[in-house]
Amino acid sequence: MTKKRILSGMRPTGPLHLGNLHGALANWIRMQDEYDCFFFIADWHALTSDYEDTSRIPDYVRHLMVDWLSAGLSPQKSTLFVQSKVVEHAELYLVLSMITPVPWLERNPTYKEQIVQLNNKDLSTFGFLGYPVLQAADIIMYKADGVPVGLDQVPHVEITREIARRFNHLYGEIFPEPQALLTKTSKILGWDRRKMSKSYENAIYLSDDPDKIASKVAKFITDPNRARRSDPGNPDICNVFSFHKMYTPTDQVADIDKQCRSAQIGCVACKRIMARSLADALAPIREKRAYYEQRPELVDEIISAGCTRARHVAAETMKQVRAAIRI
Ligand code: TRP
Ligand code: SF4
């Protein structure tokens, strides 16, 4: 029985944090055995909003690949590649752009939202409007059955289905319509109790060392009603405690719960324990990162082998596309 194929991508916009790890990445890692997986770094997509300053993109691409490898994406199990190294994506994007009605793109909820939200950038470009067309090319190039994404990306998968259907209708059945496979959203909060996010500057990164983790954890807002050390606390509403539940051994968590409620432990000590548990939990990732950072040629090889594999599939698809459109 052949495995179903899935494909997903991330834009190289900065290092991955715990929210990314427990959301998309953990999900991808789990799927590696069950599916034929294609995971790629969408560096061209990074240009759609950050075209003015591209200087950090190469570092981000590399850092992201090392984040992936350290966290457990395996080049033996999955095809890991970089979008711009598979130039066929650009060709299919061009073909699909010919058949995509502009109103489909103007109606896209992410487009409408971001135009308002990112008002510090000039996003009145052709490329920004065409973001979902490039994404459609990414997906249907590999004839993916499923696309693991968060809720925000579902409209893009929907547009992909519409574009695939239109292509098939005009030129013959080549592309299956991919399904969005919804990723549960991560409920990880940053030190300020807002959703952990790079743009809120409240994130703990996979690449943070134990000292960095400790200094970030020290800033965490705890039970806001616990003003003095002698006040009993309520772990149920404390973000430090949420982290204990994820990273500290269960019996110790039960003790902390009791000691907090009876004011036997202070928040400073409690945070210190949590920072240690978190740093311990991330130790295997940290060790693998050190391994890859000492072997830059190995990372290059992994990227180039993944790109070669992806190009193989992409070249085959483009042959079919050119035959279908007779160009
Ligand atoms: N748009 C996606 C995001 O911002 C990244 C992406 C690009 C993608 N191409 C893709 C995701 C294809 C899934 C499939 O998260
Ligand atoms: Fe939160 Fe720990 Fe302080 Fe209790 S003792 S309020 S769990 S940080």
Tab-separated table of N, CA and C in Angstrom, residues 128-291:
chain	number	residue	atom	x	y	z
A	128	PHE	N	2.245	40.097	-3.610
A	128	PHE	CA	1.515	39.893	-2.360
A	128	PHE	C	0.089	39.411	-2.631
A	129	LEU	N	-0.529	39.998	-3.645
A	129	LEU	CA	-1.871	39.540	-4.030
A	129	LEU	C	-1.824	38.084	-4.504
A	130	GLY	N	-0.722	37.750	-5.182
A	130	GLY	CA	-0.594	36.413	-5.766
A	130	GLY	C	-0.071	35.342	-4.822
A	131	TYR	N	0.125	35.707	-3.563
A	131	TYR	CA	0.640	34.762	-2.557
A	131	TYR	C	-0.020	33.372	-2.654
A	132	PRO	N	-1.371	33.316	-2.685
A	132	PRO	CA	-1.997	31.986	-2.723
A	132	PRO	C	-1.765	31.227	-4.029
A	133	VAL	N	-1.452	31.935	-5.116
A	133	VAL	CA	-1.178	31.241	-6.379
A	133	VAL	C	0.154	30.502	-6.273
A	134	LEU	N	1.141	31.175	-5.678
A	134	LEU	CA	2.435	30.511	-5.442
A	134	LEU	C	2.247	29.326	-4.494
A	135	GLN	N	1.424	29.523	-3.471
A	135	GLN	CA	1.170	28.427	-2.524
A	135	GLN	C	0.466	27.255	-3.224
A	136	ALA	N	-0.446	27.572	-4.125
A	136	ALA	CA	-1.135	26.516	-4.878
A	136	ALA	C	-0.119	25.736	-5.718
A	137	ALA	N	0.812	26.469	-6.338
A	137	ALA	CA	1.852	25.797	-7.129
A	137	ALA	C	2.680	24.866	-6.240
A	138	ASP	N	3.055	25.347	-5.042
A	138	ASP	CA	3.817	24.519	-4.087
A	138	ASP	C	3.108	23.190	-3.829
A	139	ILE	N	1.810	23.303	-3.633
A	139	ILE	CA	1.047	22.137	-3.179
A	139	ILE	C	0.763	21.158	-4.321
A	140	ILE	N	0.232	21.674	-5.419
A	140	ILE	CA	-0.200	20.731	-6.466
A	140	ILE	C	0.982	20.187	-7.262
A	141	MET	N	2.116	20.874	-7.217
A	141	MET	CA	3.339	20.367	-7.857
A	141	MET	C	3.606	18.926	-7.441
A	142	TYR	N	3.354	18.616	-6.153
A	142	TYR	CA	3.658	17.288	-5.608
A	142	TYR	C	2.412	16.411	-5.531
A	143	LYS	N	1.301	16.916	-6.102
A	143	LYS	CA	0.032	16.181	-6.076
A	143	LYS	C	-0.294	15.701	-4.657
A	144	ALA	N	-0.090	16.611	-3.717
A	144	ALA	CA	-0.296	16.248	-2.318
A	144	ALA	C	-1.763	15.929	-2.046
A	145	ASP	N	-1.984	14.880	-1.223
A	145	ASP	CA	-3.353	14.554	-0.795
A	145	ASP	C	-3.775	15.457	0.355
A	146	GLY	N	-2.834	15.763	1.229
A	146	GLY	CA	-3.168	16.537	2.422
A	146	GLY	C	-2.153	17.638	2.682
A	147	VAL	N	-2.638	18.700	3.312
A	147	VAL	CA	-1.771	19.826	3.651
A	147	VAL	C	-1.984	20.170	5.122
A	148	PRO	N	-1.078	19.736	6.017
A	148	PRO	CA	-1.226	20.082	7.429
A	148	PRO	C	-0.938	21.571	7.641
A	149	VAL	N	-1.947	22.296	8.087
A	149	VAL	CA	-1.805	23.747	8.296
A	149	VAL	C	-2.664	24.191	9.474
A	150	GLY	N	-2.379	25.379	9.950
A	150	GLY	CA	-3.214	26.007	10.962
A	150	GLY	C	-4.444	26.637	10.307
A	151	LEU	N	-5.372	27.024	11.151
A	151	LEU	CA	-6.649	27.573	10.691
A	151	LEU	C	-6.466	28.755	9.728
A	152	ASP	N	-5.437	29.576	9.997
A	152	ASP	CA	-5.211	30.774	9.170
A	152	ASP	C	-4.906	30.442	7.713
A	153	GLN	N	-4.417	29.207	7.468
A	153	GLN	CA	-4.027	28.841	6.103
A	153	GLN	C	-5.116	28.092	5.337
A	154	VAL	N	-6.211	27.799	6.012
A	154	VAL	CA	-7.271	27.019	5.356
A	154	VAL	C	-7.814	27.715	4.096
A	155	PRO	N	-8.011	29.050	4.139
A	155	PRO	CA	-8.477	29.707	2.905
A	155	PRO	C	-7.499	29.517	1.735
A	156	HIS	N	-6.195	29.439	2.035
A	156	HIS	CA	-5.222	29.231	0.958
A	156	HIS	C	-5.348	27.844	0.351
A	157	VAL	N	-5.630	26.860	1.193
A	157	VAL	CA	-5.816	25.505	0.661
A	157	VAL	C	-7.116	25.459	-0.157
A	158	GLU	N	-8.108	26.198	0.285
A	158	GLU	CA	-9.371	26.266	-0.460
A	158	GLU	C	-9.138	26.888	-1.843
A	159	ILE	N	-8.382	27.970	-1.919
A	159	ILE	CA	-8.067	28.580	-3.219
A	159	ILE	C	-7.273	27.598	-4.089
A	160	THR	N	-6.372	26.851	-3.438
A	160	THR	CA	-5.598	25.828	-4.165
A	160	THR	C	-6.524	24.811	-4.827
A	161	ARG	N	-7.539	24.373	-4.074
A	161	ARG	CA	-8.494	23.405	-4.627
A	161	ARG	C	-9.215	23.997	-5.830
A	162	GLU	N	-9.589	25.258	-5.709
A	162	GLU	CA	-10.303	25.913	-6.807
A	162	GLU	C	-9.419	26.056	-8.041
A	163	ILE	N	-8.161	26.398	-7.812
A	163	ILE	CA	-7.234	26.549	-8.943
A	163	ILE	C	-6.979	25.187	-9.609
A	164	ALA	N	-6.817	24.153	-8.786
A	164	ALA	CA	-6.587	22.804	-9.327
A	164	ALA	C	-7.785	22.366	-10.176
A	165	ARG	N	-8.969	22.629	-9.656
A	165	ARG	CA	-10.199	22.256	-10.362
A	165	ARG	C	-10.280	22.993	-11.706
A	166	ARG	N	-9.930	24.257	-11.681
A	166	ARG	CA	-9.994	25.056	-12.902
A	166	ARG	C	-8.977	24.563	-13.937
A	167	PHE	N	-7.788	24.250	-13.452
A	167	PHE	CA	-6.765	23.709	-14.364
A	167	PHE	C	-7.273	22.423	-15.014
A	168	ASN	N	-7.761	21.517	-14.166
A	168	ASN	CA	-8.245	20.216	-14.665
A	168	ASN	C	-9.373	20.393	-15.680
A	169	HIS	N	-10.246	21.352	-15.403
A	169	HIS	CA	-11.379	21.616	-16.270
A	169	HIS	C	-10.908	22.132	-17.637
A	170	LEU	N	-9.889	22.996	-17.612
A	170	LEU	CA	-9.416	23.607	-18.863
A	170	LEU	C	-8.522	22.671	-19.674
A	171	TYR	N	-7.637	21.920	-18.980
A	171	TYR	CA	-6.577	21.219	-19.713
A	171	TYR	C	-6.564	19.711	-19.504
A	172	GLY	N	-7.451	19.198	-18.685
A	172	GLY	CA	-7.454	17.751	-18.422
A	172	GLY	C	-7.011	17.443	-17.002
A	173	GLU	N	-7.516	16.308	-16.499
A	173	GLU	CA	-7.286	15.923	-15.099
A	173	GLU	C	-5.815	15.609	-14.838
A	174	ILE	N	-5.142	16.524	-14.194
A	174	ILE	CA	-3.751	16.250	-13.801
A	174	ILE	C	-3.608	16.291	-12.284
A	175	PHE	N	-4.337	17.217	-11.672
A	175	PHE	CA	-4.098	17.479	-10.250
A	175	PHE	C	-5.232	16.997	-9.352
A	176	PRO	N	-4.886	16.230	-8.298
A	176	PRO	CA	-5.887	15.938	-7.271
A	176	PRO	C	-6.159	17.209	-6.446
A	177	GLU	N	-7.341	17.282	-5.846
A	177	GLU	CA	-7.635	18.435	-4.977
A	177	GLU	C	-7.184	18.112	-3.563
A	178	PRO	N	-6.243	18.869	-3.033
A	178	PRO	CA	-5.702	18.558	-1.702
A	178	PRO	C	-6.680	18.927	-0.577
A	179	GLN	N	-6.580	18.167	0.507
A	179	GLN	CA	-7.389	18.443	1.711
A	179	GLN	C	-6.534	19.210	2.722
A	180	ALA	N	-7.126	20.187	3.386
A	180	ALA	CA	-6.440	20.803	4.520
A	180	ALA	C	-6.540	19.842	5.711
A	181	LEU	N	-5.426	19.557	6.368
A	181	LEU	CA	-5.436	18.748	7.593
A	181	LEU	C	-5.157	19.712	8.736
A	182	LEU	N	-6.201	20.040	9.462
A	182	LEU	CA	-6.109	21.124	10.441
A	182	LEU	C	-5.243	20.752	11.642
A	183	THR	N	-4.266	21.596	11.939
A	183	THR	CA	-3.410	21.412	13.116
A	183	THR	C	-4.085	22.073	14.307
A	184	LYS	N	-4.118	21.338	15.430
A	184	LYS	CA	-4.644	21.956	16.655
A	184	LYS	C	-3.787	23.164	16.988
A	185	THR	N	-4.402	24.255	17.419
A	185	THR	CA	-3.584	25.428	17.718
A	185	THR	C	-2.900	25.222	19.069
A	186	SER	N	-1.675	25.692	19.135
A	186	SER	CA	-0.929	25.588	20.377
A	186	SER	C	-1.422	26.673	21.330
A	187	LYS	N	-1.637	26.284	22.595
A	187	LYS	CA	-2.133	27.266	23.561
A	187	LYS	C	-1.010	27.837	24.415
A	188	ILE	N	0.187	27.781	23.879
A	188	ILE	CA	1.331	28.263	24.652
A	188	ILE	C	1.352	29.790	24.687
A	189	LEU	N	1.465	30.314	25.917
A	189	LEU	CA	1.492	31.763	26.093
A	189	LEU	C	2.912	32.217	26.406
A	190	GLY	N	3.204	33.438	26.057
A	190	GLY	CA	4.512	34.016	26.378
A	190	GLY	C	4.514	34.593	27.782
A	191	TRP	N	5.608	35.262	28.160
A	191	TRP	CA	5.744	35.766	29.533
A	191	TRP	C	4.646	36.767	29.881
A	192	ASP	N	4.117	37.450	28.842
A	192	ASP	CA	3.102	38.485	29.070
A	192	ASP	C	1.679	37.917	29.035
A	193	ARG	N	1.554	36.592	28.938
A	193	ARG	CA	0.286	35.871	28.898
A	193	ARG	C	-0.475	36.047	27.592
A	194	ARG	N	0.167	36.680	26.614
A	194	ARG	CA	-0.425	36.669	25.284
A	194	ARG	C	0.096	35.451	24.540
A	195	LYS	N	-0.605	35.051	23.480
A	195	LYS	CA	-0.182	33.924	22.661
A	195	LYS	C	1.294	34.095	22.291
A	196	MET	N	2.061	33.014	22.424
A	196	MET	CA	3.489	33.136	22.117
A	196	MET	C	3.681	33.425	20.640
A	197	SER	N	4.420	34.490	20.353
A	197	SER	CA	4.579	34.903	18.962
A	197	SER	C	5.854	35.712	18.811
A	198	LYS	N	6.512	35.516	17.672
A	198	LYS	CA	7.737	36.246	17.402
A	198	LYS	C	7.462	37.748	17.431
A	199	SER	N	6.320	38.147	16.869
A	199	SER	CA	6.077	39.587	16.742
A	199	SER	C	5.718	40.250	18.072
A	200	TYR	N	5.276	39.475	19.068
A	200	TYR	CA	5.023	40.062	20.392
A	200	TYR	C	6.292	40.134	21.245
A	201	GLU	N	7.371	39.577	20.739
A	201	GLU	CA	8.632	39.524	21.489
A	201	GLU	C	8.455	38.895	22.883
A	202	ASN	N	7.664	37.859	22.924
A	202	ASN	CA	7.401	37.185	24.201
A	202	ASN	C	7.759	35.696	24.130
A	203	ALA	N	8.581	35.334	23.134
A	203	ALA	CA	8.780	33.920	22.825
A	203	ALA	C	10.044	33.341	23.443
A	204	ILE	N	9.983	32.038	23.719
A	204	ILE	CA	11.171	31.260	24.070
A	204	ILE	C	11.506	30.410	22.852
A	205	TYR	N	12.732	30.575	22.334
A	205	TYR	CA	13.132	29.900	21.104
A	205	TYR	C	13.772	28.552	21.393
A	206	LEU	N	13.637	27.624	20.419
A	206	LEU	CA	14.263	26.309	20.548
A	206	LEU	C	15.772	26.447	20.713
A	207	SER	N	16.322	27.524	20.176
A	207	SER	CA	17.768	27.719	20.231
A	207	SER	C	18.222	28.493	21.476
A	208	ASP	N	17.301	28.870	22.370
A	208	ASP	CA	17.711	29.562	23.602
A	208	ASP	C	18.461	28.596	24.531
A	209	ASP	N	19.568	29.072	25.107
A	209	ASP	CA	20.311	28.200	26.036
A	209	ASP	C	19.696	28.316	27.449
A	210	PRO	N	20.106	27.445	28.396
A	210	PRO	CA	19.481	27.445	29.723
A	210	PRO	C	19.489	28.812	30.417
A	211	ASP	N	20.567	29.587	30.253
A	211	ASP	CA	20.607	30.918	30.888
A	211	ASP	C	19.561	31.847	30.291
A	212	LYS	N	19.460	31.804	28.986
A	212	LYS	CA	18.486	32.632	28.286
A	212	LYS	C	17.067	32.228	28.730
A	213	ILE	N	16.839	30.924	28.810
A	213	ILE	CA	15.532	30.424	29.234
A	213	ILE	C	15.229	30.952	30.634
A	214	ALA	N	16.221	30.830	31.556
A	214	ALA	CA	16.002	31.276	32.937
A	214	ALA	C	15.668	32.765	32.980
A	215	SER	N	16.367	33.569	32.185
A	215	SER	CA	16.098	35.011	32.265
A	215	SER	C	14.750	35.352	31.654
A	216	LYS	N	14.321	34.605	30.659
A	216	LYS	CA	12.980	34.836	30.097
A	216	LYS	C	11.892	34.378	31.074
A	217	VAL	N	12.121	33.225	31.698
A	217	VAL	CA	11.121	32.701	32.643
A	217	VAL	C	10.980	33.651	33.845
A	218	ALA	N	12.113	34.276	34.248
A	218	ALA	CA	12.065	35.206	35.384
A	218	ALA	C	11.072	36.348	35.126
A	219	LYS	N	10.862	36.669	33.854
A	219	LYS	CA	9.937	37.761	33.510
A	219	LYS	C	8.463	37.340	33.491
A	220	PHE	N	8.204	36.045	33.558
A	220	PHE	CA	6.827	35.555	33.419
A	220	PHE	C	5.884	36.202	34.429
A	221	ILE	N	4.725	36.601	33.965
A	221	ILE	CA	3.662	37.046	34.866
A	221	ILE	C	3.062	35.793	35.505
A	222	THR	N	2.890	35.822	36.830
A	222	THR	CA	2.350	34.640	37.530
A	222	THR	C	0.869	34.888	37.839
A	223	ASP	N	0.374	34.321	38.939
A	223	ASP	CA	-1.008	34.609	39.359
A	223	ASP	C	-1.087	36.104	39.687
A	224	PRO	N	-1.834	36.865	38.903
A	224	PRO	CA	-1.828	38.329	39.089
A	224	PRO	C	-2.407	38.764	40.443
A	225	ASN	N	-3.152	37.868	41.105
A	225	ASN	CA	-3.729	38.225	42.411
A	225	ASN	C	-2.764	37.974	43.570
A	226	ARG	N	-1.642	37.350	43.257
A	226	ARG	CA	-0.702	37.046	44.338
A	226	ARG	C	0.297	38.192	44.450
A	227	ALA	N	-0.041	39.181	45.278
A	227	ALA	CA	0.787	40.386	45.354
A	227	ALA	C	2.016	40.173	46.225
A	228	ARG	N	1.843	39.477	47.361
A	228	ARG	CA	2.954	39.276	48.298
A	228	ARG	C	3.338	37.808	48.386
A	229	ARG	N	4.565	37.565	48.769
A	229	ARG	CA	5.081	36.204	48.936
A	229	ARG	C	4.222	35.407	49.926
A	230	SER	N	3.658	36.105	50.921
A	230	SER	CA	2.851	35.419	51.944
A	230	SER	C	1.417	35.137	51.485
A	231	ASP	N	1.012	35.714	50.333
A	231	ASP	CA	-0.340	35.416	49.805
A	231	ASP	C	-0.351	34.021	49.187
A	232	PRO	N	-1.432	33.251	49.440
A	232	PRO	CA	-1.558	31.987	48.698
A	232	PRO	C	-1.774	32.274	47.204
A	233	GLY	N	-1.273	31.399	46.362
A	233	GLY	CA	-1.439	31.596	44.918
A	233	GLY	C	-2.452	30.625	44.332
A	234	ASN	N	-2.814	30.875	43.081
A	234	ASN	CA	-3.725	29.966	42.386
A	234	ASN	C	-3.072	29.463	41.103
A	235	PRO	N	-2.530	28.242	41.155
A	235	PRO	CA	-1.819	27.715	39.981
A	235	PRO	C	-2.719	27.597	38.748
A	236	ASP	N	-4.018	27.447	38.965
A	236	ASP	CA	-4.923	27.255	37.823
A	236	ASP	C	-4.902	28.425	36.849
A	237	ILE	N	-4.565	29.613	37.355
A	237	ILE	CA	-4.549	30.764	36.454
A	237	ILE	C	-3.134	31.288	36.212
A	238	CYS	N	-2.141	30.441	36.550
A	238	CYS	CA	-0.749	30.892	36.418
A	238	CYS	C	-0.065	30.217	35.228
A	239	ASN	N	0.511	31.024	34.363
A	239	ASN	CA	1.180	30.521	33.158
A	239	ASN	C	2.439	29.725	33.491
A	240	VAL	N	3.109	30.087	34.594
A	240	VAL	CA	4.285	29.313	35.020
A	240	VAL	C	3.840	27.876	35.314
A	241	PHE	N	2.679	27.769	35.948
A	241	PHE	CA	2.181	26.439	36.281
A	241	PHE	C	1.800	25.645	35.022
A	242	SER	N	1.241	26.314	34.032
A	242	SER	CA	0.944	25.629	32.757
A	242	SER	C	2.210	25.008	32.180
A	243	PHE	N	3.322	25.715	32.303
A	243	PHE	CA	4.592	25.170	31.816
A	243	PHE	C	5.056	23.997	32.683
A	244	HIS	N	4.839	24.116	34.015
A	244	HIS	CA	5.181	22.979	34.884
A	244	HIS	C	4.432	21.733	34.415
A	245	LYS	N	3.165	21.902	34.089
A	245	LYS	CA	2.366	20.733	33.686
A	245	LYS	C	2.923	20.090	32.418
A	246	MET	N	3.554	20.895	31.572
A	246	MET	CA	4.120	20.333	30.338
A	246	MET	C	5.510	19.740	30.549
A	247	TYR	N	6.297	20.319	31.459
A	247	TYR	CA	7.727	19.978	31.483
A	247	TYR	C	8.251	19.395	32.785
A	248	THR	N	7.534	19.567	33.911
A	248	THR	CA	8.041	19.105	35.196
A	248	THR	C	7.431	17.733	35.503
A	249	PRO	N	8.214	16.820	36.126
A	249	PRO	CA	7.668	15.496	36.477
A	249	PRO	C	6.379	15.618	37.312
A	250	THR	N	5.411	14.740	37.032
A	250	THR	CA	4.054	14.857	37.578
A	250	THR	C	3.984	14.952	39.099
A	251	ASP	N	4.770	14.114	39.800
A	251	ASP	CA	4.672	14.151	41.272
A	251	ASP	C	5.158	15.490	41.822
A	252	GLN	N	6.180	16.047	41.171
A	252	GLN	CA	6.680	17.354	41.587
A	252	GLN	C	5.643	18.448	41.297
A	253	VAL	N	4.908	18.280	40.223
A	253	VAL	CA	3.868	19.260	39.870
A	253	VAL	C	2.790	19.282	40.959
A	254	ALA	N	2.429	18.102	41.446
A	254	ALA	CA	1.416	18.028	42.507
A	254	ALA	C	1.901	18.750	43.763
A	255	ASP	N	3.187	18.581	44.099
A	255	ASP	CA	3.757	19.287	45.259
A	255	ASP	C	3.701	20.796	45.066
A	256	ILE	N	4.101	21.238	43.888
A	256	ILE	CA	4.123	22.677	43.620
A	256	ILE	C	2.712	23.251	43.746
A	257	ASP	N	1.745	22.512	43.246
A	257	ASP	CA	0.342	22.934	43.333
A	257	ASP	C	-0.032	23.204	44.796
A	258	LYS	N	0.276	22.236	45.673
A	258	LYS	CA	-0.048	22.380	47.107
A	258	LYS	C	0.715	23.540	47.728
A	259	GLN	N	2.021	23.579	47.440
A	259	GLN	CA	2.871	24.603	48.065
A	259	GLN	C	2.499	26.009	47.622
A	260	CYS	N	2.013	26.132	46.392
A	260	CYS	CA	1.589	27.443	45.900
A	260	CYS	C	0.324	27.887	46.631
A	261	ARG	N	-0.636	26.963	46.716
A	261	ARG	CA	-1.919	27.301	47.340
A	261	ARG	C	-1.776	27.640	48.833
A	262	SER	N	-0.713	27.121	49.466
A	262	SER	CA	-0.526	27.395	50.892
A	262	SER	C	0.624	28.381	51.133
A	263	ALA	N	1.054	29.040	50.078
A	263	ALA	CA	2.130	30.044	50.147
A	263	ALA	C	3.435	29.490	50.723
A	264	GLN	N	3.652	28.192	50.560
A	264	GLN	CA	4.909	27.607	51.034
A	264	GLN	C	6.047	27.817	50.033
A	265	ILE	N	5.668	28.076	48.797
A	265	ILE	CA	6.709	28.349	47.798
A	265	ILE	C	6.472	29.731	47.209
A	266	GLY	N	7.558	30.425	46.945
A	266	GLY	CA	7.448	31.736	46.317
A	266	GLY	C	7.576	31.610	44.804
A	267	CYS	N	7.124	32.625	44.096
A	267	CYS	CA	7.129	32.571	42.627
A	267	CYS	C	8.549	32.516	42.057
A	268	VAL	N	9.482	33.177	42.742
A	268	VAL	CA	10.850	33.186	42.221
A	268	VAL	C	11.428	31.765	42.209
A	269	ALA	N	11.238	31.051	43.332
A	269	ALA	CA	11.735	29.674	43.418
A	269	ALA	C	10.989	28.775	42.432
A	270	CYS	N	9.700	29.003	42.354
A	270	CYS	CA	8.857	28.190	41.483
A	270	CYS	C	9.292	28.327	40.018
A	271	LYS	N	9.604	29.569	39.639
A	271	LYS	CA	10.065	29.819	38.264
A	271	LYS	C	11.407	29.168	37.991
A	272	ARG	N	12.255	29.183	39.033
A	272	ARG	CA	13.583	28.591	38.859
A	272	ARG	C	13.448	27.095	38.538
A	273	ILE	N	12.529	26.438	39.252
A	273	ILE	CA	12.304	25.005	38.988
A	273	ILE	C	11.780	24.802	37.567
A	274	MET	N	10.860	25.667	37.188
A	274	MET	CA	10.260	25.515	35.856
A	274	MET	C	11.298	25.732	34.758
A	275	ALA	N	12.132	26.763	34.947
A	275	ALA	CA	13.159	27.053	33.932
A	275	ALA	C	14.088	25.850	33.763
A	276	ARG	N	14.409	25.203	34.910
A	276	ARG	CA	15.269	24.015	34.862
A	276	ARG	C	14.574	22.880	34.102
A	277	SER	N	13.290	22.632	34.430
A	277	SER	CA	12.548	21.553	33.745
A	277	SER	C	12.501	21.799	32.243
A	278	LEU	N	12.234	23.054	31.881
A	278	LEU	CA	12.123	23.395	30.465
A	278	LEU	C	13.470	23.205	29.766
A	279	ALA	N	14.536	23.705	30.411
A	279	ALA	CA	15.873	23.557	29.811
A	279	ALA	C	16.218	22.075	29.662
A	280	ASP	N	15.839	21.255	30.647
A	280	ASP	CA	16.090	19.805	30.561
A	280	ASP	C	15.305	19.193	29.405
A	281	ALA	N	14.053	19.608	29.267
A	281	ALA	CA	13.222	19.041	28.207
A	281	ALA	C	13.777	19.399	26.823
A	282	LEU	N	14.390	20.563	26.735
A	282	LEU	CA	14.931	20.991	25.439
A	282	LEU	C	16.365	20.505	25.203
A	283	ALA	N	16.940	19.825	26.205
A	283	ALA	CA	18.344	19.399	26.082
A	283	ALA	C	18.599	18.539	24.833
A	284	PRO	N	17.739	17.560	24.544
A	284	PRO	CA	18.017	16.749	23.342
A	284	PRO	C	18.021	17.583	22.055
A	285	ILE	N	17.147	18.570	21.989
A	285	ILE	CA	17.114	19.442	20.815
A	285	ILE	C	18.393	20.280	20.758
A	286	ARG	N	18.800	20.764	21.949
A	286	ARG	CA	20.008	21.587	22.026
A	286	ARG	C	21.246	20.788	21.587
A	287	GLU	N	21.296	19.518	22.010
A	287	GLU	CA	22.438	18.687	21.640
A	287	GLU	C	22.492	18.434	20.135
A	288	LYS	N	21.324	18.168	19.564
A	288	LYS	CA	21.306	17.939	18.115
A	288	LYS	C	21.658	19.216	17.365
A	289	ARG	N	21.238	20.370	17.907
A	289	ARG	CA	21.604	21.631	17.256
A	289	ARG	C	23.121	21.802	17.239
A	290	ALA	N	23.751	21.522	18.391
A	290	ALA	CA	25.209	21.654	18.470
A	290	ALA	C	25.865	20.746	17.433
A	291	TYR	N	25.332	19.542	17.300
A	291	TYR	CA	25.853	18.588	16.317
A	291	TYR	C	25.799	19.170	14.899
